[in-house]
Amino acid sequence: MKTEGVRTRFAPSPTGYMHVGNLRTALYAYLMAKSQNGTFILRIEDTDQERYVEGAVDIIYNTLREAGLFWDEGPDIGGPVGPYIQSERMSMFKKYAEQLVESGHAYYCFCDKDRLEEVRVLQKASGIAPKYDGHCRNLSKEEVAQKLAANTPYVIRQKMPLEGTTSFHDEVYGLITVDNDTLDDQILIKADGMPTYNFANVVDDHTMGITHVIRGSEYLSSTPKYNLLYEAFGWEIPTYIHCPPVMKNATEKLSKRNGDASYQDLVAKGYLPAAIVNYLALLGWAPKGEQEIFTMDELKKEFSVSGISKSPSIFDGQKLDYVNAEYIRQLPLEQFHEIALPWIRQTVKREDVDTRLIAKVLQSRTEVLNQIPEQVDFIDRLPEYDTALYVHKKMKTNEETSLEALKAVLPVLEGLEDFTEESIHEALFRLIADLGVKNGYLLWPVRVAVSGKQFTPGGGVEICAILGKDESITRIRKGVALLSK
RNA sequence: GGCCCGUUGGUCAAGCGGUCAAGACACCGGCCUCUCACGCCGGUAACGCGGGUUCGAUUCCCGCACGGGUCACCA
């Protein structure tokens, strides 16, 4: 078994969509391993058949791969410590639990659920913290043997120390100490012979050689129990790295239920996987320097546990937008065109337009891809517009000057044989010089006439080039007609 | 409720006894400019509260408040 170096794991349950908090935990586990040249392992924890969701494993695979988190060992590719699907590891747990019974760290418990429930109700009524009352804790060997022989259903429980304290060190939270009397004699092996998550997790992590356990802070309070288990087995305790939760607002954790916090929802809206990952890295972790935009390779170099914060962070859509915009702008035009095309095509059905020209004006104006369709909706059809649009104080234009300007522009454009952005630009600016007017005096009316909108990606020249000669001239004539009324 | 954890601008956050308390997003102004956007320049805005310790606390200690987590034969 190759277990040298740092080994981390991501151990999701296939219960549905992957939300960003989950993905962030996976990212940190990945970065922890990769920043140390270590091994990143994927383990599927599918022991809860009731919550199992069809296709959820594929979602996990796809999300991780798209996000660039490639595992070195996992269910699909195998590895030295497999199987990597928890349900296939079931046979090993019981003997570990029996070993603990043998050494006095665990015991058989024959209490049925009814009795347990009774005890719980009683404890609650008298204001005591609900906890197993130790009924079977000190059964004699004979009693146990007898019940076992009689096929009495049983579970195996961990025997917690009655007094003293248990401490552990967490890399982000520091030293945490709890009183042992608050620890419940938790169940290790259920009546059906299957391990509980808590037990399977410890055994799996150890047998898979995990050196750094990275998980959500909700496991902070059960960690002392895990440690007691490690100690009982005489196993080396892993380094713990607990991450604070990602919040939806000040009081609610991000949930898959409401909202769109899942990774695939974000992608569907037009966020780039790399941008999502970059933003997530920043949510709850701070790099040493001022840089915020990182490639995955840079993140691997930069990542350090000391930068993980202790307090919950609220998921901020605005900052994600910014990071996404940053990624979009960094793309080579050709690549941006490729990813923007399906979005452009939502509103631009015309085949005779150069979508590259459209992509070019869109690139610096798009934060999220889903903003594209609305921006280019005027290309297929000129919207109805009010001539008041021609009035622009700063451009020093109004309906009269605009009519004049459009009339001057018309023959110039009509005379253009080569109708490209460059030639249009050249022709129009020559006209501007000839007329001795301000750029906006001429160009603002053109932009309005060809777009019918107050705001557009690109200016009049660029839009004419996109629309083509015929359509541009038709629209300008339409403008002249409107203004002549 | 018991136990554990947390609390710096609206948000993400740096800070680790002495700082004019970084930076980013957002917001507001300006410049650039054929609109919008990009880009550039500038601005507003924060240490939860109360006690200690100390020459000096955002930093250390104790309470309180608020928030989160956890108390299953779920994971």
Coordinates of C-alpha atoms (C1' of nucleotides) in Angstrom, one line a residue:
Chain A
M1 CA 0.0 0.0 0.0
K2 CA 1.4 3.3 -1.1
T3 CA 0.7 5.8 1.6
E4 CA 3.6 8.1 1.5
G5 CA 3.1 11.8 1.7
V6 CA 0.0 13.8 2.1
R7 CA -3.2 11.9 1.4
T8 CA -6.5 13.7 1.5
R9 CA -10.0 12.5 0.5
F10 CA -13.3 13.9 -0.6
A11 CA -16.0 11.6 0.6
P12 CA -19.4 12.7 -0.6
S13 CA -22.7 10.9 -0.4
P14 CA -24.5 10.5 -3.6
T15 CA -27.7 12.2 -2.5
G16 CA -28.2 14.6 -5.3
Y17 CA -26.8 17.9 -6.4
M18 CA -23.4 19.2 -5.4
H19 CA -23.7 22.6 -3.8
V20 CA -20.9 25.1 -3.7
G21 CA -20.1 24.5 0.0
N22 CA -19.5 20.9 -0.8
L23 CA -17.4 21.8 -3.8
R24 CA -15.3 24.2 -1.8
T25 CA -14.6 21.5 0.7
A26 CA -13.5 19.2 -2.1
L27 CA -11.4 22.0 -3.5
Y28 CA -9.6 22.6 -0.2
A29 CA -8.9 18.9 0.1
Y30 CA -7.6 18.8 -3.4
L31 CA -5.4 21.8 -2.9
M32 CA -4.1 20.6 0.4
A33 CA -2.9 17.4 -1.3
K34 CA -1.6 19.1 -4.4
S35 CA 0.2 21.9 -2.6
Q36 CA 2.2 19.2 -0.9
N37 CA 2.6 17.0 -3.9
G38 CA 0.2 14.6 -2.3
T39 CA -2.6 12.3 -3.3
F40 CA -6.2 13.2 -3.6
I41 CA -8.7 10.4 -3.2
L42 CA -12.4 10.2 -4.0
R43 CA -14.5 7.9 -1.9
I44 CA -18.2 7.5 -2.4
E45 CA -20.1 7.1 0.8
D46 CA -23.3 5.4 -0.3
T47 CA -24.2 3.5 2.8
D48 CA -27.5 5.3 3.2
Q49 CA -29.6 3.5 0.6
E50 CA -32.7 5.5 1.5
R51 CA -31.2 8.8 0.5
Y52 CA -29.4 7.5 -2.5
V53 CA -30.3 9.4 -5.7
E54 CA -30.0 7.9 -9.1
G55 CA -27.3 9.6 -11.2
A56 CA -25.8 11.4 -8.2
V57 CA -22.5 9.7 -8.6
D58 CA -22.1 10.9 -12.1
I59 CA -22.9 14.4 -11.0
I60 CA -20.1 14.1 -8.5
Y61 CA -17.7 12.8 -11.2
N62 CA -18.7 15.5 -13.7
T63 CA -18.6 18.3 -11.3
L64 CA -15.2 17.4 -10.0
R65 CA -13.7 17.0 -13.4
E66 CA -15.2 20.1 -14.8
A67 CA -13.9 22.0 -11.8
G68 CA -10.5 20.6 -12.5
L69 CA -10.3 18.5 -9.3
F70 CA -8.8 15.3 -10.6
W71 CA -8.6 12.5 -8.1
D72 CA -5.6 10.1 -8.1
E73 CA -7.6 7.2 -6.6
G74 CA -11.3 6.6 -6.8
P75 CA -14.1 4.2 -7.7
D76 CA -13.6 4.5 -11.4
I77 CA -9.9 4.4 -11.6
G78 CA -9.1 2.3 -8.6
G79 CA -6.0 2.5 -6.5
P80 CA -4.0 0.6 -3.9
V81 CA -6.5 0.9 -1.0
G82 CA -9.8 0.2 -2.7
P83 CA -12.6 -0.4 -3.0
Y84 CA -13.5 3.3 -3.1
I85 CA -17.2 2.8 -2.7
Q86 CA -18.1 2.5 0.9
S87 CA -20.9 0.0 0.3
E88 CA -18.3 -2.4 -1.1
R89 CA -16.2 -2.2 2.1
M90 CA -19.0 -3.4 4.4
S91 CA -17.4 -6.7 5.3
M92 CA -14.4 -5.2 7.1
F93 CA -16.1 -3.1 9.7
K94 CA -17.6 -5.7 12.1
K95 CA -14.3 -7.3 12.8
Y96 CA -12.8 -4.0 13.7
A97 CA -15.7 -3.3 16.1
E98 CA -15.3 -6.7 17.7
Q99 CA -11.6 -6.0 18.2
L100 CA -12.7 -3.0 20.2
V101 CA -15.1 -5.1 22.3
E102 CA -12.2 -7.4 22.9
S103 CA -10.0 -4.5 24.1
G104 CA -12.7 -3.1 26.3
H105 CA -13.3 0.0 24.2
A106 CA -16.7 -1.1 23.0
Y107 CA -19.6 -3.3 24.1
Y108 CA -22.6 -5.2 22.9
C109 CA -25.9 -3.4 23.6
F110 CA -29.2 -5.2 23.4
C111 CA -31.5 -2.3 24.2
D112 CA -34.3 -2.1 21.7
K113 CA -35.5 1.1 20.2
D114 CA -38.5 1.4 22.5
R115 CA -36.4 1.4 25.6
L116 CA -34.0 3.9 24.1
E117 CA -36.9 6.2 23.2
E118 CA -38.3 5.9 26.7
V119 CA -35.0 6.9 28.2
R120 CA -34.7 9.8 25.9
V121 CA -38.1 11.1 26.7
L122 CA -37.4 10.8 30.4
Q123 CA -34.1 12.6 30.1
K124 CA -35.6 15.4 28.1
A125 CA -38.4 15.8 30.6
S126 CA -35.9 16.2 33.5
G127 CA -33.8 18.5 31.5
I128 CA -30.8 16.2 31.1
A129 CA -29.0 16.0 27.8
P130 CA -30.2 13.0 25.9
K131 CA -27.6 10.3 26.0
Y132 CA -27.4 6.5 26.2
D133 CA -27.8 5.6 29.9
G134 CA -25.2 2.8 29.9
H135 CA -27.7 0.1 30.5
C136 CA -25.7 -2.6 28.7
R137 CA -22.3 -1.1 29.4
N138 CA -21.3 -3.5 32.1
L139 CA -23.0 -6.7 31.2
S140 CA -21.1 -9.7 32.2
K141 CA -19.4 -12.0 29.7
E142 CA -21.9 -14.6 30.5
E143 CA -24.9 -12.4 30.0
V144 CA -23.6 -11.2 26.7
A145 CA -22.8 -14.8 25.6
Q146 CA -26.3 -15.8 26.6
K147 CA -28.1 -13.1 24.7
L148 CA -25.9 -13.6 21.7
A149 CA -26.7 -17.3 21.8
A150 CA -30.4 -16.5 21.9
N151 CA -30.0 -14.4 18.8
T152 CA -31.0 -11.2 20.6
P153 CA -30.6 -8.3 18.2
Y154 CA -27.7 -6.1 19.2
V155 CA -25.6 -3.1 18.3
I156 CA -22.0 -2.4 19.2
R157 CA -21.4 0.8 21.1
Q158 CA -18.3 2.7 21.8
K159 CA -17.4 2.9 25.5
M160 CA -16.6 6.5 26.3
P161 CA -14.5 7.4 29.3
L162 CA -16.8 8.6 32.1
E163 CA -14.5 11.4 33.4
G164 CA -11.7 13.5 32.3
T165 CA -11.5 15.4 29.0
T166 CA -10.5 14.7 25.4
S167 CA -8.6 17.3 23.4
F168 CA -7.6 17.5 19.8
H169 CA -5.8 19.9 17.6
D170 CA -7.5 21.4 14.6
E171 CA -5.4 23.2 12.0
V172 CA -7.9 26.0 11.7
Y173 CA -9.6 26.1 15.1
G174 CA -6.7 25.2 17.3
L175 CA -7.0 23.2 20.5
I176 CA -10.5 22.0 21.3
T177 CA -11.3 20.3 24.5
V178 CA -14.5 18.6 25.7
D179 CA -15.6 16.9 28.8
N180 CA -15.8 13.1 28.4
D181 CA -19.1 13.0 30.2
T182 CA -20.7 14.8 27.4
L183 CA -19.7 12.1 25.0
D184 CA -22.4 9.6 24.1
D185 CA -21.7 5.9 23.8
Q186 CA -22.3 6.1 20.1
I187 CA -23.3 3.1 18.0
L188 CA -20.5 1.7 15.9
I189 CA -22.3 -1.3 14.3
K190 CA -26.0 -1.1 13.7
A191 CA -28.5 -4.0 14.4
D192 CA -28.3 -4.9 10.7
G193 CA -24.6 -5.4 11.1
M194 CA -23.7 -2.4 9.1
P195 CA -21.4 0.3 10.4
T196 CA -22.6 3.8 11.3
Y197 CA -21.1 6.6 9.3
N198 CA -19.0 7.7 12.2
F199 CA -17.4 4.3 12.5
A200 CA -17.0 3.6 8.9
N201 CA -15.5 7.0 8.4
V202 CA -12.7 6.4 10.9
V203 CA -11.9 2.9 9.7
D204 CA -12.0 4.0 6.1
D205 CA -9.8 7.0 6.6
H206 CA -7.2 4.9 8.5
T207 CA -7.2 2.0 6.1
M208 CA -6.9 4.3 3.2
G209 CA -4.0 6.0 4.7
I210 CA -5.6 9.5 4.9
T211 CA -3.2 11.9 6.6
H212 CA -5.3 15.1 6.5
V213 CA -9.0 15.0 7.1
I214 CA -10.7 18.0 5.5
R215 CA -14.4 18.5 6.2
G216 CA -17.0 20.9 7.3
S217 CA -17.1 22.3 10.8
E218 CA -20.2 20.4 11.6
Y219 CA -17.9 17.5 12.4
L220 CA -16.0 19.5 14.9
S221 CA -18.1 18.2 17.8
S222 CA -17.9 14.5 16.8
T223 CA -14.1 14.6 16.3
P224 CA -13.3 13.8 20.0
K225 CA -15.2 10.5 19.5
Y226 CA -13.2 9.8 16.4
N227 CA -10.0 10.4 18.2
L228 CA -10.9 8.1 21.0
L229 CA -11.5 5.5 18.3
Y230 CA -8.1 6.1 16.8
E231 CA -6.5 5.8 20.2
A232 CA -8.4 2.6 21.0
F233 CA -7.0 1.1 17.9
G234 CA -3.6 2.5 18.4
W235 CA -3.8 4.3 15.1
E236 CA -2.1 7.5 14.2
I237 CA -4.5 10.4 14.4
P238 CA -4.7 12.4 11.2
T239 CA -4.3 16.1 10.9
Y240 CA -7.7 17.8 11.1
I241 CA -8.8 20.7 9.0
H242 CA -12.3 21.8 9.6
C243 CA -13.8 24.4 7.3
P244 CA -16.5 26.9 8.3
P245 CA -19.8 26.7 6.5
V246 CA -20.7 28.7 3.4
M247 CA -23.8 30.8 4.2
K248 CA -26.6 32.0 2.1
N249 CA -27.1 35.0 4.5
A250 CA -26.1 35.8 8.1
T251 CA -28.2 33.0 9.6
E252 CA -28.8 30.4 6.9
K253 CA -26.5 27.9 5.5
L254 CA -26.5 27.5 1.7
S255 CA -29.0 24.8 0.8
K256 CA -29.6 22.9 -2.4
R257 CA -33.3 23.2 -1.8
N258 CA -34.0 26.9 -2.4
G259 CA -31.9 29.1 -4.5
D260 CA -29.4 28.3 -7.1
A261 CA -26.3 27.6 -5.2
S262 CA -25.5 24.3 -6.8
Y263 CA -22.5 24.1 -9.1
Q264 CA -24.5 23.0 -12.1
D265 CA -27.0 25.8 -11.6
L266 CA -24.3 28.3 -11.7
V267 CA -22.8 26.8 -14.9
A268 CA -26.3 26.8 -16.5
K269 CA -26.5 30.5 -15.7
G270 CA -23.3 31.2 -17.6
Y271 CA -20.6 31.1 -15.0
L272 CA -17.3 29.5 -16.1
P273 CA -16.2 26.5 -14.0
A274 CA -12.7 28.0 -13.5
A275 CA -14.3 31.2 -12.3
I276 CA -16.5 29.4 -9.9
V277 CA -13.6 27.5 -8.5
N278 CA -11.5 30.7 -8.2
Y279 CA -14.3 32.5 -6.4
L280 CA -14.9 29.5 -4.1
A281 CA -11.2 29.3 -3.2
L282 CA -11.5 32.9 -2.0
L283 CA -14.6 32.3 0.0
G284 CA -13.2 31.4 3.4
W285 CA -9.6 31.4 2.5
A286 CA -7.2 34.3 2.0
P287 CA -4.1 34.2 -0.1
K288 CA -0.9 35.7 1.4
G289 CA -0.6 38.5 -1.2
E290 CA -2.9 40.8 -3.0
Q291 CA -3.5 38.6 -6.1
E292 CA -7.1 37.2 -6.3
I293 CA -7.3 35.7 -9.8
F294 CA -5.5 32.4 -9.8
T295 CA -5.1 29.5 -12.2
M296 CA -5.4 26.1 -10.6
D297 CA -1.7 25.7 -10.8
E298 CA -1.2 29.0 -9.0
L299 CA -3.7 28.0 -6.4
K300 CA -1.8 24.8 -5.8
K301 CA 1.3 26.9 -5.1
E302 CA -0.4 29.5 -3.1
F303 CA -2.7 27.4 -0.9
S304 CA -2.0 27.2 2.7
V305 CA -4.2 26.0 5.6
S306 CA -3.2 29.0 7.6
G307 CA -5.3 31.2 5.3
I308 CA -8.6 29.4 6.1
S309 CA -10.8 31.5 8.2
K310 CA -12.7 30.3 11.2
S311 CA -16.0 32.2 10.7
P312 CA -18.7 31.4 8.2
S313 CA -18.7 33.2 4.9
I314 CA -21.7 34.5 3.1
F315 CA -21.9 33.6 -0.6
D316 CA -21.7 36.8 -2.5
G317 CA -23.1 36.7 -6.0
Q318 CA -21.6 40.1 -6.9
K319 CA -18.1 39.1 -6.3
L320 CA -18.7 35.9 -8.2
D321 CA -19.9 38.1 -11.1
Y322 CA -16.8 40.1 -10.9
V323 CA -14.5 37.0 -11.0
N324 CA -16.5 35.5 -13.8
A325 CA -16.2 38.8 -15.8
E326 CA -12.5 38.8 -15.2
Y327 CA -12.3 35.3 -16.6
I328 CA -14.4 36.2 -19.6
R329 CA -12.2 39.2 -20.4
Q330 CA -9.1 37.1 -20.2
L331 CA -10.3 34.7 -22.8
P332 CA -8.9 34.8 -26.3
L333 CA -11.6 36.3 -28.6
E334 CA -11.8 33.0 -30.5
Q335 CA -12.6 31.1 -27.3
F336 CA -15.0 33.6 -26.0
H337 CA -16.8 33.5 -29.3
E338 CA -17.1 29.7 -28.9
I339 CA -18.7 29.8 -25.5
A340 CA -20.8 32.9 -26.2
L341 CA -22.3 31.6 -29.4
P342 CA -25.1 29.5 -28.0
W343 CA -26.2 32.5 -25.9
I344 CA -26.0 34.8 -28.9
R345 CA -28.1 32.4 -30.9
Q346 CA -30.9 32.6 -28.4
T347 CA -31.9 35.9 -29.8
V348 CA -29.9 36.2 -33.0
K349 CA -31.3 33.8 -35.5
R350 CA -30.1 35.6 -38.6
E351 CA -27.5 33.6 -40.4
D352 CA -26.0 36.5 -42.4
V353 CA -24.2 38.1 -39.4
D354 CA -20.7 37.6 -38.3
T355 CA -21.0 36.3 -34.8
R356 CA -17.4 37.0 -34.2
L357 CA -18.0 40.7 -34.5
I358 CA -20.9 40.3 -32.0
A359 CA -18.7 38.4 -29.6
K360 CA -16.1 41.1 -29.9
V361 CA -18.3 43.9 -28.7
L362 CA -19.8 41.6 -26.0
Q363 CA -16.7 40.4 -24.4
S364 CA -16.0 43.4 -22.2
R365 CA -19.7 43.8 -21.5
T366 CA -20.6 40.4 -20.2
E367 CA -20.2 39.4 -16.6
V368 CA -22.4 36.3 -16.8
L369 CA -23.2 34.6 -20.1
N370 CA -26.9 34.8 -19.5
Q371 CA -26.7 38.6 -19.9
I372 CA -26.0 38.1 -23.6
P373 CA -29.3 37.4 -25.2
E374 CA -30.9 40.6 -24.1
Q375 CA -27.9 42.7 -25.2
V376 CA -28.1 41.6 -28.8
D377 CA -31.9 41.3 -29.2
F378 CA -32.0 44.3 -31.5
I379 CA -30.0 42.6 -34.2
D380 CA -32.7 40.5 -35.7
R381 CA -35.3 43.1 -35.5
L382 CA -35.2 46.8 -34.9
P383 CA -37.3 47.6 -31.8
E384 CA -40.0 50.2 -31.9
Y385 CA -38.5 53.3 -30.4
D386 CA -39.3 56.9 -29.5
T387 CA -37.6 59.7 -31.4
A388 CA -36.8 61.2 -28.0
L389 CA -33.9 58.8 -28.0
Y390 CA -32.2 61.1 -30.5
V391 CA -32.1 63.8 -27.9
H392 CA -28.8 63.7 -26.1
K393 CA -27.6 66.7 -24.2
K394 CA -24.0 65.7 -24.0
M395 CA -23.9 64.8 -27.7
K396 CA -25.6 68.1 -28.4
T397 CA -28.2 66.3 -30.5
N398 CA -31.9 66.6 -30.9
E399 CA -34.5 65.4 -33.4
E400 CA -33.6 68.1 -35.9
T401 CA -29.9 67.7 -35.8
S402 CA -30.2 64.0 -35.9
L403 CA -32.4 64.1 -39.0
E404 CA -29.7 66.3 -40.6
A405 CA -27.0 63.9 -39.5
L406 CA -28.7 60.8 -40.8
K407 CA -29.4 62.4 -44.1
A408 CA -25.7 63.2 -44.4
V409 CA -24.7 59.7 -43.4
L410 CA -27.0 57.9 -45.8
P411 CA -25.2 58.6 -49.1
V412 CA -21.8 58.0 -47.6
L413 CA -22.8 54.5 -46.4
E414 CA -24.6 53.8 -49.6
G415 CA -21.5 54.6 -51.5
L416 CA -19.4 52.2 -49.5
E417 CA -18.5 49.1 -51.4
D418 CA -16.5 47.5 -48.7
F419 CA -18.7 47.5 -45.7
T420 CA -16.4 46.6 -42.8
E421 CA -15.9 48.2 -39.5
E422 CA -12.7 49.8 -40.7
S423 CA -14.2 51.2 -43.9
I424 CA -17.3 52.5 -42.1
H425 CA -15.2 54.1 -39.5
E426 CA -13.0 55.7 -42.0
A427 CA -15.9 57.0 -44.1
L428 CA -17.9 58.3 -41.2
F429 CA -14.9 60.1 -39.6
R430 CA -14.1 61.7 -42.9
L431 CA -17.6 63.0 -43.1
I432 CA -17.3 64.3 -39.5
A433 CA -14.1 66.1 -40.5
D434 CA -15.7 67.5 -43.6
L435 CA -18.7 68.7 -41.7
G436 CA -16.6 70.0 -38.9
V437 CA -18.9 68.5 -36.3
K438 CA -18.3 66.6 -33.1
N439 CA -18.1 62.8 -33.3
G440 CA -21.2 62.3 -31.2
Y441 CA -23.2 64.8 -33.3
L442 CA -23.1 62.3 -36.1
L443 CA -22.5 59.0 -34.5
W444 CA -25.1 59.1 -31.7
P445 CA -28.0 59.4 -34.2
V446 CA -26.5 56.5 -36.2
R447 CA -26.3 54.3 -33.2
V448 CA -29.9 55.1 -32.2
A449 CA -31.2 54.6 -35.7
V450 CA -29.5 51.2 -36.2
S451 CA -30.3 49.8 -32.7
G452 CA -33.4 51.6 -31.5
K453 CA -32.0 51.2 -28.0
Q454 CA -30.6 53.5 -25.4
F455 CA -27.7 51.3 -24.6
T456 CA -25.9 48.9 -26.9
P457 CA -22.8 46.8 -26.9
G458 CA -20.6 48.7 -29.3
G459 CA -21.1 52.0 -31.0
G460 CA -22.8 53.0 -34.2
V461 CA -19.9 52.0 -36.4
E462 CA -19.6 48.5 -34.9
I463 CA -23.3 47.9 -35.0
C464 CA -23.4 48.9 -38.7
A465 CA -20.6 46.4 -39.4
I466 CA -22.5 43.7 -37.6
L467 CA -25.8 44.4 -39.3
G468 CA -24.4 44.7 -42.8
K469 CA -24.9 47.3 -45.4
D470 CA -28.5 46.7 -46.4
E471 CA -29.9 46.4 -43.0
S472 CA -28.0 49.4 -41.7
I473 CA -29.2 51.6 -44.5
T474 CA -32.8 50.3 -44.1
R475 CA -32.7 51.2 -40.4
I476 CA -31.2 54.7 -41.0
R477 CA -33.9 55.4 -43.6
K478 CA -36.4 54.3 -41.1
G479 CA -34.9 56.8 -38.7
V480 CA -35.1 59.6 -41.3
A481 CA -38.7 58.7 -41.9
L482 CA -39.5 58.8 -38.2
L483 CA -37.7 62.1 -37.7
S484 CA -39.4 63.7 -40.7
K485 CA -42.9 63.3 -39.4
Chain B
rG1 C1' -31.4 23.5 27.0
rG2 C1' -26.0 21.1 27.5
rC3 C1' -21.5 21.1 25.0
rC4 C1' -18.2 23.1 21.0
rC5 C1' -17.1 27.2 17.7
rG6 C1' -17.3 32.0 15.8
rU7 C1' -17.9 37.9 15.8
rU8 C1' -13.0 43.7 11.6
rG9 C1' -16.9 48.3 6.5
rG10 C1' -23.0 46.0 2.9
rU11 C1' -20.0 41.3 1.3
rC12 C1' -15.1 38.5 1.1
rA13 C1' -11.1 39.6 4.1
rA14 C1' -5.5 41.3 6.0
rG15 C1' -4.0 42.0 10.9
rC16 C1' -1.4 38.1 15.1
rG17 C1' 0.1 44.5 21.9
rG18 C1' 2.0 50.3 19.5
rU19 C1' -0.7 50.5 11.9
rC20 C1' -3.4 57.2 9.6
rA21 C1' -6.8 49.4 10.8
rA22 C1' -4.4 46.6 4.1
rG23 C1' -6.7 44.8 -0.3
rA24 C1' -10.9 43.1 -3.3
rC25 C1' -16.3 43.3 -4.7
rA26 C1' -20.3 46.5 -4.3
rC27 C1' -21.5 51.7 -4.0
rC28 C1' -20.4 57.1 -5.2
rG29 C1' -17.5 60.8 -8.0
rG30 C1' -14.0 62.0 -12.1
rC31 C1' -11.2 60.9 -16.6
rC32 C1' -11.4 58.2 -21.3
rU33 C1' -15.3 57.9 -24.9
rC34 C1' -20.2 57.7 -30.8
rU35 C1' -24.3 55.0 -25.8
rC36 C1' -23.1 51.2 -22.4
rA37 C1' -19.1 48.5 -20.8
rC38 C1' -13.8 48.0 -20.3
rG39 C1' -9.6 50.7 -18.5
rC40 C1' -7.5 54.6 -15.4
rC41 C1' -7.7 58.0 -11.0
rG42 C1' -10.1 59.3 -6.5
rG43 C1' -13.9 58.8 -2.4
rU44 C1' -17.6 57.0 1.5
rA45 C1' -17.6 53.0 4.8
rA46 C1' -15.4 48.4 10.0
rC47 C1' -12.7 46.2 15.0
rG48 C1' -20.6 43.5 18.8
rC49 C1' -21.1 45.3 24.2
rG50 C1' -19.1 45.5 29.3
rG51 C1' -15.2 44.5 32.5
rG52 C1' -10.1 43.4 33.4
rU53 C1' -4.3 42.7 32.2
rU54 C1' -0.9 46.3 30.3
rC55 C1' 2.6 52.4 29.7
rG56 C1' -0.6 50.9 25.5
rA57 C1' -5.6 46.8 23.3
rU58 C1' -8.8 45.1 17.1
rU59 C1' -5.0 41.8 19.0
rC60 C1' -4.4 38.6 25.7
rC61 C1' -8.2 37.1 29.9
rC62 C1' -13.4 37.0 31.9
rG63 C1' -18.5 37.9 31.4
rC64 C1' -22.7 39.3 28.2
rA65 C1' -25.1 39.6 23.5
rC66 C1' -25.7 37.8 18.8
rG67 C1' -24.8 34.0 15.2
rG68 C1' -23.4 29.0 13.8
rG69 C1' -22.7 23.8 14.8
rU70 C1' -23.9 19.4 17.5
rC71 C1' -26.5 16.3 20.8
rA72 C1' -30.0 9.5 15.7
rC73 C1' -29.4 2.0 14.8
rC74 C1' -28.6 9.7 8.8
rA75 C1' -24.4 10.7 6.4

